[in-house]
Coordinates of N, CA and C in Angstrom, one line a residue:
M1 N -21.8 -34.0 7.3 CA -21.9 -34.2 5.7 C -21.4 -33.0 4.8
I2 N -20.7 -33.5 3.8 CA -20.2 -32.4 3.0 C -20.6 -32.7 1.6
G3 N -21.2 -31.7 0.9 CA -21.8 -31.9 -0.3 C -22.5 -33.2 -0.5
Q4 N -23.3 -33.4 0.7 CA -24.4 -34.5 0.7 C -23.8 -36.0 0.7
Q5 N -22.3 -35.8 1.0 CA -21.6 -37.0 1.2 C -21.1 -37.3 2.7
I6 N -21.3 -38.5 3.1 CA -20.9 -38.7 4.5 C -19.3 -38.9 4.5
K7 N -18.6 -38.4 5.5 CA -17.3 -38.5 5.6 C -17.0 -39.2 6.9
W8 N -16.1 -40.0 6.9 CA -15.8 -40.6 8.4 C -14.4 -39.9 8.7
V9 N -14.4 -39.5 10.0 CA -13.1 -38.9 10.5 C -12.6 -39.5 11.7
S10 N -11.5 -39.4 12.0 CA -10.9 -39.8 13.3 C -10.7 -38.7 14.1
S11 N -11.1 -38.5 15.3 CA -10.8 -37.3 16.0 C -10.0 -37.6 17.4
R12 N -9.2 -36.7 17.8 CA -8.2 -36.9 18.8 C -8.2 -35.4 19.7
A13 N -8.4 -35.6 21.0 CA -8.4 -34.3 21.9 C -7.3 -34.6 22.9
Y14 N -6.7 -33.5 23.1 CA -5.7 -33.3 24.4 C -6.1 -32.3 25.2
F15 N -6.2 -32.5 26.5 CA -6.4 -31.7 27.4 C -5.2 -31.2 28.4
K16 N -5.2 -30.0 28.8 CA -4.2 -29.5 29.7 C -4.8 -28.9 30.9
F17 N -4.4 -29.2 32.2 CA -4.9 -29.0 33.4 C -4.1 -28.0 34.2
D18 N -4.7 -27.3 35.1 CA -4.0 -26.4 35.9 C -3.5 -27.1 37.1
E19 N -3.2 -26.4 38.0 CA -2.7 -26.9 39.4 C -3.9 -27.4 40.0
N20 N -5.0 -26.9 39.8 CA -6.3 -27.5 40.5 C -6.9 -28.5 39.8
N21 N -6.3 -29.2 38.8 CA -6.7 -30.2 38.0 C -7.9 -29.8 37.3
E22 N -8.1 -28.6 37.0 CA -9.2 -28.2 36.0 C -8.6 -27.9 34.5
P23 N -9.4 -28.4 33.6 CA -8.9 -28.1 32.3 C -9.1 -26.8 31.8
Y24 N -8.0 -26.2 31.2 CA -7.9 -24.8 30.8 C -7.6 -24.6 29.2
F25 N -7.3 -25.9 28.6 CA -6.7 -25.9 27.2 C -7.0 -27.2 26.5
V26 N -7.6 -27.2 25.4 CA -7.8 -28.3 24.6 C -7.4 -28.2 23.3
E27 N -6.7 -29.2 22.8 CA -6.1 -29.1 21.5 C -6.6 -30.6 20.8
G28 N -7.1 -30.4 19.6 CA -7.7 -31.5 18.8 C -7.2 -31.6 17.4
S29 N -7.4 -32.7 16.8 CA -7.1 -33.0 15.5 C -8.3 -34.0 14.9
L30 N -8.5 -33.7 13.5 CA -9.3 -34.6 12.7 C -8.7 -34.9 11.7
Q31 N -9.1 -36.4 11.4 CA -8.3 -37.0 10.1 C -9.4 -37.7 9.2
D32 N -9.4 -37.2 8.1 CA -10.5 -38.0 7.0 C -10.0 -39.4 6.8
I33 N -10.8 -40.4 7.3 CA -10.5 -41.7 7.2 C -11.6 -42.2 6.2
T34 N -12.3 -41.7 5.4 CA -13.4 -42.2 4.6 C -12.7 -43.1 3.6
E35 N -11.6 -42.9 3.1 CA -11.2 -44.0 1.9 C -10.9 -45.3 2.7
R36 N -10.3 -45.2 3.9 CA -10.0 -46.4 4.7 C -11.2 -47.2 5.0
K37 N -12.3 -46.5 5.5 CA -13.5 -47.2 5.9 C -14.2 -47.7 4.8
Q38 N -14.3 -47.0 3.5 CA -14.7 -47.6 2.4 C -14.1 -48.9 1.9
S39 N -12.7 -49.0 2.0 CA -12.0 -50.0 1.6 C -12.4 -51.2 2.6
E40 N -12.5 -50.8 4.0 CA -12.8 -51.9 5.0 C -14.2 -52.5 4.7
Q41 N -15.2 -51.6 4.4 CA -16.6 -52.0 3.9 C -16.6 -53.0 2.8
S42 N -15.8 -52.4 1.8 CA -15.7 -53.3 0.4 C -15.1 -54.7 0.6
M43 N -14.1 -54.7 1.7 CA -13.5 -56.1 1.9 C -14.4 -56.9 2.7
K44 N -15.3 -56.3 3.6 CA -16.4 -56.9 4.3 C -17.3 -57.5 3.4
L45 N -17.6 -56.7 2.6 CA -18.7 -57.1 1.4 C -18.2 -58.5 0.6
S46 N -16.8 -58.3 0.2 CA -16.3 -59.2 -0.6 C -16.1 -60.6 0.1
A47 N -15.8 -60.6 1.4 CA -15.7 -61.6 2.3 C -17.1 -62.3 2.4
Q48 N -18.1 -61.6 2.7 CA -19.6 -62.0 2.6 C -20.0 -62.8 1.3
V49 N -19.6 -62.2 0.3 CA -20.0 -62.9 -1.1 C -19.2 -64.1 -1.2
I50 N -18.0 -64.2 -0.9 CA -17.2 -65.6 -0.8 C -17.9 -66.6 0.1
E51 N -18.2 -66.0 1.3 CA -18.7 -67.0 2.3 C -20.1 -67.6 1.8
F52 N -20.9 -66.9 1.3 CA -22.3 -67.3 0.9 C -22.4 -67.6 -0.5
A53 N -21.3 -67.7 -1.1 CA -21.4 -68.0 -2.8 C -21.9 -69.6 -2.9
R54 N -22.6 -69.8 -4.1 CA -23.1 -71.1 -4.3 C -22.1 -71.9 -5.2
E55 N -21.1 -71.1 -5.5 CA -19.9 -71.8 -6.2 C -18.8 -72.1 -5.4
S56 N -18.0 -73.1 -5.7 CA -16.7 -73.3 -4.9 C -15.9 -72.2 -5.3
I57 N -15.0 -71.6 -4.3 CA -14.1 -70.7 -4.7 C -12.8 -70.9 -3.9
V58 N -11.7 -70.8 -4.7 CA -10.3 -71.1 -4.3 C -9.5 -69.9 -4.7
I59 N -8.8 -69.3 -3.5 CA -7.9 -68.3 -3.8 C -6.5 -68.7 -3.5
T60 N -5.6 -68.5 -4.7 CA -4.1 -68.9 -4.2 C -3.2 -67.7 -4.4
D61 N -2.0 -68.0 -4.2 CA -0.9 -66.9 -4.5 C -0.4 -67.2 -5.9
E62 N 0.5 -66.4 -6.3 CA 1.0 -66.6 -7.6 C 1.7 -67.7 -8.0
N63 N 1.8 -68.6 -7.2 CA 2.5 -69.9 -7.3 C 1.6 -71.1 -7.3
A64 N 0.3 -70.7 -7.1 CA -0.9 -71.6 -7.1 C -0.9 -72.4 -5.7
V65 N -0.3 -71.8 -4.7 CA -0.6 -72.4 -3.4 C -1.8 -71.7 -2.7
I66 N -2.5 -72.7 -2.2 CA -3.9 -72.2 -1.8 C -3.9 -71.3 -0.5
L67 N -4.6 -70.1 -0.5 CA -4.5 -69.3 0.8 C -6.0 -69.3 1.4
D68 N -7.0 -69.6 0.6 CA -8.2 -69.7 1.2 C -9.4 -70.4 0.3
V69 N -10.4 -71.0 0.9 CA -11.3 -71.7 0.2 C -12.8 -71.3 0.9
N70 N -13.9 -71.3 0.3 CA -15.0 -71.1 1.0 C -15.7 -72.2 1.2
P71 N -16.8 -72.0 2.3 CA -17.6 -73.2 2.5 C -18.0 -74.1 1.5
M72 N -18.4 -73.5 0.4 CA -19.2 -74.5 -0.9 C -17.9 -75.3 -1.3
F73 N -16.7 -74.8 -1.2 CA -15.7 -75.8 -1.6 C -15.8 -77.0 -0.7
T74 N -15.8 -76.8 0.5 CA -15.8 -78.0 1.4 C -17.1 -78.8 1.2
E75 N -18.2 -78.2 1.0 CA -19.4 -79.0 0.6 C -19.1 -79.9 -0.7
M76 N -18.5 -79.3 -1.7 CA -18.4 -79.7 -2.8 C -17.3 -81.0 -3.0
T77 N -16.2 -80.9 -2.2 CA -15.1 -81.8 -2.3 C -14.9 -82.6 -1.1
G78 N -15.5 -82.0 0.0 CA -15.5 -82.9 1.4 C -14.1 -82.5 2.1
Y79 N -13.4 -81.6 1.4 CA -12.2 -81.3 2.1 C -12.4 -79.9 3.0
R80 N -12.0 -80.0 4.2 CA -12.0 -78.7 5.1 C -10.7 -77.8 4.8
K81 N -11.1 -76.6 4.9 CA -10.1 -75.3 4.8 C -8.7 -75.9 5.2
E82 N -8.6 -76.3 6.4 CA -7.2 -76.5 7.0 C -6.6 -77.5 6.4
E83 N -7.2 -78.6 5.6 CA -6.6 -79.5 4.9 C -6.0 -79.3 3.6
V84 N -6.6 -78.1 3.1 CA -5.8 -77.7 1.7 C -5.1 -76.5 1.7
V85 N -5.1 -75.5 2.6 CA -4.4 -74.4 2.7 C -3.1 -74.8 2.9
G86 N -2.0 -74.0 1.9 CA -0.8 -74.5 1.8 C -0.4 -75.4 0.8
K87 N -1.4 -76.0 0.3 CA -1.3 -77.1 -0.8 C -1.8 -76.5 -2.2
T88 N -1.5 -77.2 -3.3 CA -2.0 -76.8 -4.7 C -3.3 -77.4 -4.9
P89 N -4.1 -77.0 -6.1 CA -5.1 -77.8 -6.4 C -5.0 -79.2 -7.1
S90 N -3.7 -79.3 -7.3 CA -3.4 -80.9 -7.7 C -3.9 -81.8 -6.4
Y91 N -4.0 -81.3 -5.5 CA -4.2 -82.2 -4.2 C -5.5 -82.9 -4.4
W92 N -6.5 -82.4 -5.1 CA -7.7 -83.2 -5.5 C -7.9 -83.5 -7.0
S93 N -6.6 -83.6 -7.5 CA -6.9 -83.9 -8.9 C -7.3 -85.5 -9.1
S94 N -7.9 -85.6 -10.2 CA -8.7 -86.8 -10.6 C -7.8 -87.8 -11.3
G95 N -6.7 -87.2 -12.0 CA -5.8 -88.0 -12.8 C -6.4 -88.2 -14.2
K96 N -7.4 -87.7 -14.6 CA -8.1 -87.9 -15.8 C -7.5 -87.0 -16.8
H97 N -6.8 -86.0 -16.5 CA -6.2 -85.1 -17.4 C -4.7 -85.2 -17.5
D98 N -4.3 -85.2 -18.8 CA -2.8 -85.5 -19.2 C -2.0 -84.1 -18.7
K99 N -0.7 -84.3 -18.8 CA 0.0 -83.0 -18.7 C -0.2 -81.9 -19.5
K100 N -0.4 -82.1 -20.8 CA -0.7 -81.2 -21.9 C -1.9 -80.3 -21.6
F101 N -2.8 -80.9 -21.1 CA -4.2 -80.2 -20.6 C -3.9 -79.1 -19.7
F102 N -3.1 -79.5 -18.8 CA -2.7 -78.2 -17.8 C -1.6 -77.3 -18.3
E103 N -0.9 -77.6 -19.1 CA 0.2 -76.9 -19.8 C -0.6 -75.9 -20.7
D104 N -1.8 -76.3 -21.5 CA -2.6 -75.4 -22.1 C -3.3 -74.5 -21.2
M105 N -3.8 -74.9 -20.3 CA -4.3 -74.2 -19.3 C -3.6 -72.9 -18.8
W106 N -2.4 -73.3 -18.4 CA -1.4 -72.3 -17.9 C -1.0 -71.4 -18.8
E107 N -0.9 -71.8 -20.2 CA -0.6 -70.9 -21.2 C -1.8 -69.8 -21.5
K108 N -2.8 -70.3 -21.5 CA -4.0 -69.4 -21.6 C -4.1 -68.4 -20.5
L109 N -3.8 -68.9 -19.2 CA -3.8 -68.0 -17.9 C -2.8 -67.0 -18.3
E110 N -1.7 -67.3 -18.7 CA -0.6 -66.4 -18.7 C -0.7 -65.3 -19.8
S111 N -1.4 -65.8 -21.1 CA -1.5 -64.9 -22.1 C -2.7 -64.1 -22.0
S112 N -3.8 -64.4 -21.4 CA -5.0 -63.6 -21.2 C -5.5 -63.4 -19.7
G113 N -4.9 -64.0 -18.9 CA -5.2 -63.7 -17.6 C -6.7 -64.6 -17.1
I114 N -7.1 -65.2 -18.0 CA -8.4 -66.1 -17.7 C -8.2 -67.3 -18.3
W115 N -9.2 -68.4 -17.7 CA -9.2 -69.7 -18.4 C -10.6 -70.2 -18.0
E116 N -11.2 -70.8 -18.8 CA -12.6 -71.4 -18.6 C -12.8 -72.8 -19.1
G117 N -13.0 -73.7 -18.5 CA -13.2 -75.2 -18.9 C -13.7 -76.1 -18.1
E118 N -13.8 -77.2 -18.5 CA -14.3 -78.3 -17.6 C -13.2 -79.3 -17.2
I119 N -13.0 -79.6 -15.7 CA -12.0 -80.5 -15.1 C -12.7 -81.4 -14.4
W120 N -12.2 -82.7 -14.4 CA -12.7 -83.7 -13.4 C -11.8 -83.8 -12.3
N121 N -12.4 -83.7 -11.2 CA -11.6 -83.6 -9.9 C -12.0 -84.9 -9.1
A122 N -11.4 -85.1 -8.0 CA -11.9 -86.3 -7.0 C -12.1 -85.7 -5.6
R123 N -13.4 -86.0 -5.2 CA -13.6 -85.7 -3.7 C -12.7 -86.5 -2.7
K124 N -12.9 -85.9 -1.6 CA -12.1 -86.5 -0.5 C -12.4 -88.1 -0.2
D125 N -13.5 -88.7 -0.5 CA -14.0 -89.9 -0.5 C -13.5 -90.6 -1.7
G126 N -12.9 -90.2 -2.7 CA -12.3 -90.9 -3.9 C -13.3 -90.8 -5.2
S127 N -14.5 -90.3 -4.9 CA -15.5 -90.3 -6.0 C -15.1 -89.2 -7.0
L128 N -15.3 -89.2 -8.1 CA -14.8 -88.3 -9.2 C -16.3 -87.4 -9.6
F129 N -15.8 -86.2 -9.8 CA -16.9 -85.2 -10.2 C -16.5 -84.3 -11.2
L130 N -17.3 -83.7 -12.1 CA -16.9 -82.7 -13.1 C -17.2 -81.5 -12.7
Q131 N -16.4 -80.4 -12.9 CA -16.7 -79.0 -12.5 C -16.4 -78.1 -13.7
H132 N -17.4 -77.1 -13.8 CA -17.2 -76.0 -14.8 C -16.4 -75.1 -14.0
V133 N -15.1 -74.7 -14.4 CA -14.1 -73.9 -13.8 C -13.8 -72.6 -14.5
N134 N -13.9 -71.4 -13.7 CA -13.4 -70.1 -14.2 C -12.0 -69.7 -13.5
I135 N -11.2 -69.5 -14.0 CA -9.7 -69.1 -13.2 C -9.5 -67.6 -13.7
S136 N -9.1 -66.7 -12.8 CA -8.7 -65.3 -13.0 C -7.5 -65.1 -12.5
A137 N -6.5 -64.5 -13.4 CA -5.3 -63.9 -12.5 C -5.7 -62.4 -12.0
V138 N -5.2 -62.3 -10.8 CA -5.2 -60.9 -10.2 C -4.0 -60.3 -10.2
K139 N -3.9 -59.0 -10.8 CA -2.5 -58.5 -10.8 C -2.5 -57.2 -10.0
E140 N -1.1 -57.1 -9.7 CA -0.8 -55.7 -8.9 C -1.2 -54.5 -9.8
A141 N -1.7 -53.4 -9.4 CA -2.1 -52.3 -10.3 C -0.8 -51.8 -10.9
D142 N 0.2 -51.7 -10.0 CA 1.4 -50.8 -10.4 C 2.3 -51.5 -11.3
S143 N 2.4 -52.7 -11.0 CA 3.7 -53.5 -11.8 C 2.9 -54.4 -12.7
N144 N 1.6 -54.7 -12.7 CA 0.9 -55.5 -13.6 C 1.4 -57.1 -13.3
K145 N 2.0 -57.3 -12.1 CA 2.3 -58.7 -12.0 C 1.4 -59.4 -11.3
V146 N 1.2 -60.8 -11.6 CA 0.2 -61.6 -10.9 C 0.7 -61.9 -9.6
N147 N -0.3 -61.6 -8.5 CA 0.0 -62.0 -7.3 C -1.1 -63.0 -6.7
H148 N -2.2 -63.1 -7.3 CA -3.2 -64.1 -6.9 C -4.0 -64.9 -8.0
Y149 N -4.5 -65.9 -7.9 CA -5.4 -66.5 -8.7 C -6.6 -67.1 -8.0
V150 N -7.8 -66.4 -8.7 CA -9.2 -66.8 -8.2 C -9.9 -67.8 -9.0
S151 N -10.2 -68.9 -8.4 CA -11.1 -69.9 -9.0 C -12.5 -70.2 -8.6
T152 N -13.5 -70.0 -9.6 CA -14.7 -70.4 -9.2 C -15.1 -71.6 -9.8
A153 N -15.8 -72.4 -9.1 CA -16.2 -73.8 -9.9 C -17.5 -74.3 -9.4
S154 N -18.5 -74.9 -10.4 CA -19.7 -75.4 -10.2 C -19.6 -76.9 -10.5
D155 N -20.5 -77.7 -9.8 CA -20.5 -79.1 -10.1 C -21.6 -79.3 -11.2
I156 N -20.9 -79.9 -12.2 CA -21.8 -80.1 -13.4 C -21.9 -81.7 -13.7
T157 N -21.6 -82.5 -12.8 CA -21.6 -83.8 -12.9 C -23.0 -84.4 -13.3
E158 N -24.0 -83.9 -12.5 CA -25.4 -84.5 -12.9 C -25.8 -84.0 -14.4
A159 N -25.5 -82.8 -14.9 CA -25.8 -82.3 -16.0 C -25.2 -83.3 -17.1
Y160 N -23.8 -83.5 -16.9 CA -23.1 -84.3 -17.7 C -23.6 -85.7 -17.9
E161 N -24.0 -86.4 -16.8 CA -24.5 -87.6 -16.9 C -25.9 -87.7 -17.6
Q162 N -26.7 -86.7 -17.5 CA -27.8 -86.6 -18.2 C -27.8 -86.4 -19.6
R163 N -26.8 -85.6 -20.0 CA -26.4 -85.5 -21.2 C -26.0 -86.7 -22.0
K164 N -25.2 -87.4 -21.2 CA -24.7 -88.7 -21.7 C -25.7 -89.8 -21.8
R165 N -26.8 -89.7 -21.0 CA -27.9 -90.6 -21.3 C -28.7 -90.3 -22.4
L166 N -28.8 -89.0 -22.6 CA -29.6 -88.6 -23.7 C -29.0 -89.0 -24.9
E167 N -27.8 -88.7 -25.0 CA -26.9 -89.2 -26.3 C -26.9 -90.6 -26.4
H168 N -26.9 -91.5 -25.3 CA -27.1 -93.0 -25.5 C -28.6 -93.3 -26.0
L169 N -29.7 -92.7 -25.6 CA -31.1 -92.9 -25.9 C -31.1 -92.5 -27.3
A170 N -30.4 -91.5 -27.8 CA -30.6 -91.0 -29.3 C -30.0 -92.1 -30.2
L171 N -29.1 -92.8 -29.8 CA -28.2 -93.7 -30.6 C -28.5 -95.2 -30.3
H172 N -29.2 -95.6 -29.4 CA -29.4 -97.0 -29.0 C -31.1 -97.3 -29.0
D173 N -31.4 -98.6 -29.2 CA -32.8 -98.9 -29.0 C -33.0 -99.0 -27.6
P174 N -34.3 -98.3 -27.2 CA -34.6 -98.4 -25.6 C -34.8 -99.7 -25.1
L175 N -35.3 -100.6 -25.9 CA -35.7 -101.9 -25.3 C -34.7 -102.9 -25.4
T176 N -33.7 -102.9 -26.4 CA -32.7 -103.8 -26.5 C -31.3 -103.4 -26.0
G177 N -31.1 -101.9 -26.0 CA -30.0 -101.4 -25.7 C -29.0 -101.6 -26.9
L178 N -29.3 -102.0 -28.0 CA -28.4 -102.3 -29.2 C -28.5 -100.9 -30.1
P179 N -27.3 -100.6 -30.7 CA -27.2 -99.5 -31.5 C -28.4 -99.3 -32.5
N180 N -28.9 -98.1 -32.6 CA -30.1 -98.1 -33.7 C -29.5 -97.7 -35.0
R181 N -30.3 -97.4 -36.0 CA -29.9 -97.2 -37.2 C -29.1 -95.9 -37.4
H182 N -29.3 -94.8 -36.6 CA -28.4 -93.5 -36.7 C -27.1 -94.0 -36.4
L183 N -26.8 -94.6 -35.3 CA -25.4 -95.0 -34.6 C -24.8 -95.9 -35.9
L184 N -25.7 -96.9 -36.3 CA -25.0 -97.8 -37.3 C -24.6 -97.1 -38.4
F185 N -25.5 -96.2 -39.0 CA -25.1 -95.4 -40.2 C -23.8 -94.6 -39.9
D186 N -23.5 -94.0 -38.9 CA -22.5 -93.3 -38.5 C -21.2 -94.3 -38.4
R187 N -21.4 -95.4 -38.0 CA -20.2 -96.4 -37.9 C -20.0 -96.7 -39.2
I188 N -20.9 -97.1 -40.0 CA -20.5 -97.5 -41.4 C -20.0 -96.4 -42.3
T189 N -20.3 -95.2 -42.0 CA -19.6 -94.0 -42.6 C -18.2 -94.0 -42.5
V190 N -18.1 -94.1 -41.1 CA -16.6 -94.0 -40.5 C -15.8 -95.0 -41.2
A191 N -16.2 -96.4 -41.1 CA -15.6 -97.4 -41.6 C -15.3 -97.2 -43.1
L192 N -16.3 -96.7 -43.9 CA -16.0 -96.8 -45.2 C -15.0 -95.6 -45.6
A193 N -15.0 -94.5 -44.8 CA -14.0 -93.5 -45.1 C -12.5 -94.0 -44.7
Q194 N -12.6 -94.9 -43.8 CA -11.3 -95.6 -43.3 C -10.8 -96.5 -44.4
A195 N -11.9 -97.2 -45.0 CA -11.4 -98.3 -45.9 C -11.1 -97.4 -47.1
R196 N -11.5 -96.5 -47.6 CA -11.0 -95.6 -48.7 C -9.4 -95.0 -48.6
R197 N -9.2 -94.7 -47.2 CA -8.0 -94.1 -46.9 C -7.0 -95.2 -47.0
T198 N -7.3 -96.5 -46.5 CA -6.4 -97.4 -46.5 C -6.4 -98.5 -47.6
K199 N -7.6 -98.1 -48.4 CA -7.7 -99.1 -49.6 C -8.1 -100.6 -49.2
N200 N -8.8 -100.6 -48.1 CA -9.3 -102.1 -47.8 C -10.8 -102.1 -48.0
K201 N -11.4 -103.3 -47.8 CA -12.8 -103.6 -48.1 C -13.5 -103.5 -46.8
V202 N -14.7 -103.2 -46.7 CA -15.7 -103.4 -45.5 C -16.5 -104.5 -45.8
A203 N -16.6 -105.1 -44.5 CA -17.7 -106.3 -44.5 C -18.4 -105.9 -43.4
A204 N -19.7 -106.3 -43.6 CA -20.9 -106.3 -42.6 C -21.2 -107.7 -42.1
A205 N -21.1 -107.8 -40.8 CA -21.4 -109.0 -39.9 C -22.7 -109.2 -39.5

């Protein structure tokens, strides 16, 4: 220990022997490998975090080609790691988002290095699910050039469906399923506003 700090060292020793095969000289060297060991430990910790994370994690190169995914990704999508490595995230696209959605996403990533939002994706069995996604650009320290993207995502389908059910209950009669007066008022308000713009009349049926 030096200054109450543990130092990792790599040691080597070389022996010289006389004619009787007895060692008479030893030469050695010590190399401080603390930084390397700390880097290895940090990488090991990062790997464990990815392995046991409760969110889906996808790591890509600068061209969005997938390099690695974690077990939660497989649990969430049904795709095994070997099925998606070498492909892009569009492989499990739901088709619910238009071209502009992804253009805006990439524009945000390029300008700020991060993007956060909700994306509908498709599981391997074809069922659709909604994810809350965070994407971060990882840049090289010296050149500031993007070399990886890391995406973390959670499945929020159940929360979304619950929200839609509550919205429906708030605007519909629970017994008949028909729109209640709150929804009726909103629709009349919209119809009146449109009638004013188009100078048409509104009739109630």
